[in-house]
Tab-separated table of C-alpha atoms in Angstrom:
chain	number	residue	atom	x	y	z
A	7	UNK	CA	82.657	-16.006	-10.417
A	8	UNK	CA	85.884	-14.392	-9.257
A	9	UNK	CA	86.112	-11.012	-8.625
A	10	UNK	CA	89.439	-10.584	-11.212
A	11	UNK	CA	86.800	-11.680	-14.192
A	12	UNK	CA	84.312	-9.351	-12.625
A	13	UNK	CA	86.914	-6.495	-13.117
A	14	UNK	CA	87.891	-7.817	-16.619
A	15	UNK	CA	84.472	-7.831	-17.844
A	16	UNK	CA	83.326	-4.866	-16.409
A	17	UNK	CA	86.752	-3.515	-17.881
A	18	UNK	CA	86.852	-1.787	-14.042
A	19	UNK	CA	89.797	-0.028	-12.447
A	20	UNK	CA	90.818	-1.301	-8.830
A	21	UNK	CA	91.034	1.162	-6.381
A	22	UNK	CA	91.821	-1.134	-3.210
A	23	UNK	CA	92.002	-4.872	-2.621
A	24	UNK	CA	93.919	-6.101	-5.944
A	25	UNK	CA	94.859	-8.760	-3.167
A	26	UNK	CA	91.893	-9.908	-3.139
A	27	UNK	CA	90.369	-10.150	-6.346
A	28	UNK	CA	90.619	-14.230	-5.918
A	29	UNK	CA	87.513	-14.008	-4.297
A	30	UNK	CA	84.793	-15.709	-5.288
A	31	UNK	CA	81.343	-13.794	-5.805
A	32	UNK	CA	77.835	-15.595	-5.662
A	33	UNK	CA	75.779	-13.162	-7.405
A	34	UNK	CA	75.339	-9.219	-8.308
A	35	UNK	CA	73.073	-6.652	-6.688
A	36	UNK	CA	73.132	-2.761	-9.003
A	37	UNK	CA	71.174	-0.619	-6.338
A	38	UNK	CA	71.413	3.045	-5.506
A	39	UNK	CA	69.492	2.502	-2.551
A	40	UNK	CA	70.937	0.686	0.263
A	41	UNK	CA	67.787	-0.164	2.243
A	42	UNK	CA	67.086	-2.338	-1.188
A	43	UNK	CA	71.065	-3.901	-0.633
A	44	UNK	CA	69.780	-4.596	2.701
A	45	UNK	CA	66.841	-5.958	2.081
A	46	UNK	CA	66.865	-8.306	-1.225
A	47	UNK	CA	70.361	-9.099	-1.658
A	48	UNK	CA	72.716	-12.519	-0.516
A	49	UNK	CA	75.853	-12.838	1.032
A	50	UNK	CA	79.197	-13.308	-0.946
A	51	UNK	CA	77.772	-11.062	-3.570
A	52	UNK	CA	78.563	-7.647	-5.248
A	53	UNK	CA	76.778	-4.451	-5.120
A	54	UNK	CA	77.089	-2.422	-8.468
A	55	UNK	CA	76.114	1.580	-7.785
A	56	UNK	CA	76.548	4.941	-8.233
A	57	UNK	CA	76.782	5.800	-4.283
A	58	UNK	CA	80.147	6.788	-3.489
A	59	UNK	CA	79.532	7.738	0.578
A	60	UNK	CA	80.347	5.664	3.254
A	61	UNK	CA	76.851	4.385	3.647
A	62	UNK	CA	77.902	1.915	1.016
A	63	UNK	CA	80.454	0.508	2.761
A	64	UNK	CA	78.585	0.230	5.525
A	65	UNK	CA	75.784	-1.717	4.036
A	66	UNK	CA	78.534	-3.616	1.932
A	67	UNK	CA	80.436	-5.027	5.785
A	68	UNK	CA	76.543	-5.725	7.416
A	69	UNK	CA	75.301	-7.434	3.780
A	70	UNK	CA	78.920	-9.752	3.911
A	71	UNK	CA	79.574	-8.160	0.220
A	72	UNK	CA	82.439	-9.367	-1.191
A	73	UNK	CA	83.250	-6.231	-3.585
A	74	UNK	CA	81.847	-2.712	-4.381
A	75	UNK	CA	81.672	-1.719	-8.202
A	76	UNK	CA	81.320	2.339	-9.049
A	77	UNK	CA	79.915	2.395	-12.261
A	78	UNK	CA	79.426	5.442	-14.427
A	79	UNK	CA	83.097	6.227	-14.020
A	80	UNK	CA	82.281	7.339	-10.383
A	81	UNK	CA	84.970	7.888	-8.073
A	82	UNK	CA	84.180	7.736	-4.313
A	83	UNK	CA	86.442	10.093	-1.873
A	84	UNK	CA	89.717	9.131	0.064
A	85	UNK	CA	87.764	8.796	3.176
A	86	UNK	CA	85.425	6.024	1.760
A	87	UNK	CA	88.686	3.790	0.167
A	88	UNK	CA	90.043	4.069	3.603
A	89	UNK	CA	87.296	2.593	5.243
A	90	UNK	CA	87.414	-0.203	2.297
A	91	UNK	CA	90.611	-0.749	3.040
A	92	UNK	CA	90.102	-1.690	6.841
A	93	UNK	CA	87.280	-3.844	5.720
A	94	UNK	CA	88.934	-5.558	3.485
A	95	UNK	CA	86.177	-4.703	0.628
A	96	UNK	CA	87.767	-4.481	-2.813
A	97	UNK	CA	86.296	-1.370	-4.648
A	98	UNK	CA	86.740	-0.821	-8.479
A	99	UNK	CA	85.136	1.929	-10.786
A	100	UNK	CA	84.018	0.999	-14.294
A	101	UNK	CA	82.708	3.105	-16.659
A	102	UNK	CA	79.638	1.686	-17.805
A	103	UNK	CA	76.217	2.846	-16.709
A	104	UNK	CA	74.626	0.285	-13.897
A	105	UNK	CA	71.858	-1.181	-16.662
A	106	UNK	CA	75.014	-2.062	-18.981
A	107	UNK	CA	77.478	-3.412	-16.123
A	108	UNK	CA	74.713	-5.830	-14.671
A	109	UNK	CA	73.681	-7.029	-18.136
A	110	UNK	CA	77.265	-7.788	-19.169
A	111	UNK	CA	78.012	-9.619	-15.606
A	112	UNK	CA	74.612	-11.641	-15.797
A	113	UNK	CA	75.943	-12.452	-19.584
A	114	UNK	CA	78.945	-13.818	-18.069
A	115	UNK	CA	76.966	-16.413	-15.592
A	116	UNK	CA	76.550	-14.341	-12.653
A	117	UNK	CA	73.014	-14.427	-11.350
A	118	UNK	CA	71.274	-11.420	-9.795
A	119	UNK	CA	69.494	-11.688	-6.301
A	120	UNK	CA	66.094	-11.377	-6.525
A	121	UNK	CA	64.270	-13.155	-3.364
A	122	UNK	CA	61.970	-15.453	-6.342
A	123	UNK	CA	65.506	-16.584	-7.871
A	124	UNK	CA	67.563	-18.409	-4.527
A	125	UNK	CA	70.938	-17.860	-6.586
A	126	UNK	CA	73.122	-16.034	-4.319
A	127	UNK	CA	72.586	-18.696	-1.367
């Protein structure tokens, strides 16, 4: 799935990397805890949270994440879009809770990555 229907279903506002919203995703992680990222989800995939510290983009550029999704309308702090921006990671806010945002992106074809379900490979 490209990340530009990503941010059209998840009606999401781009903060930085409109450039590269051709990307293609693999699959969607929601997590508020980044030793979970770490541990269960796939390269090329999202991460859909409510973290807005620079842990998350950390975890995003070791995990090869192609985007970061705020959800809940959260808005992360001009220190954490700059790091984005020299990674390259495209990070958009939407304003539905994580349980809503992963259900609608899962409804669209995207597949979650769970170790039992090898979808994000």
């Amino acid at each position: 799935m490209k990340l530009f229907d990503i941010q059209a279903a998840l009606k999401a506002e781009v903060l930085i990397g409109a450039e590269w919203l051709h990307r293609d995703a693999n699959g969607a992680c929601g997590a508020d805890l980044m030793s979970d990222v770490l541990a269960f989800t796939k390269e090329r995939a999202i991460l859909l949270t409510g973290l807005t510290n620079v842990q998350v983009i950390r975890t995003a550029e070791i995990s090869d994440l192609v985007a970061i999704i705020f959800v809940r309308g959260k808005r992360p702090g001009k220190d954490v879009i700059q790091m984005a921006a020299e990674k390259e990671i495209p990070l958009m806010v939407s304003e539905y809770p994580l349980y809503e945002a992963c259900g609608l992106l899962y409804q669209q074809g995207l597949p979650g990555c769970s170790r039992q379900v090898a979808y994000c490979e």
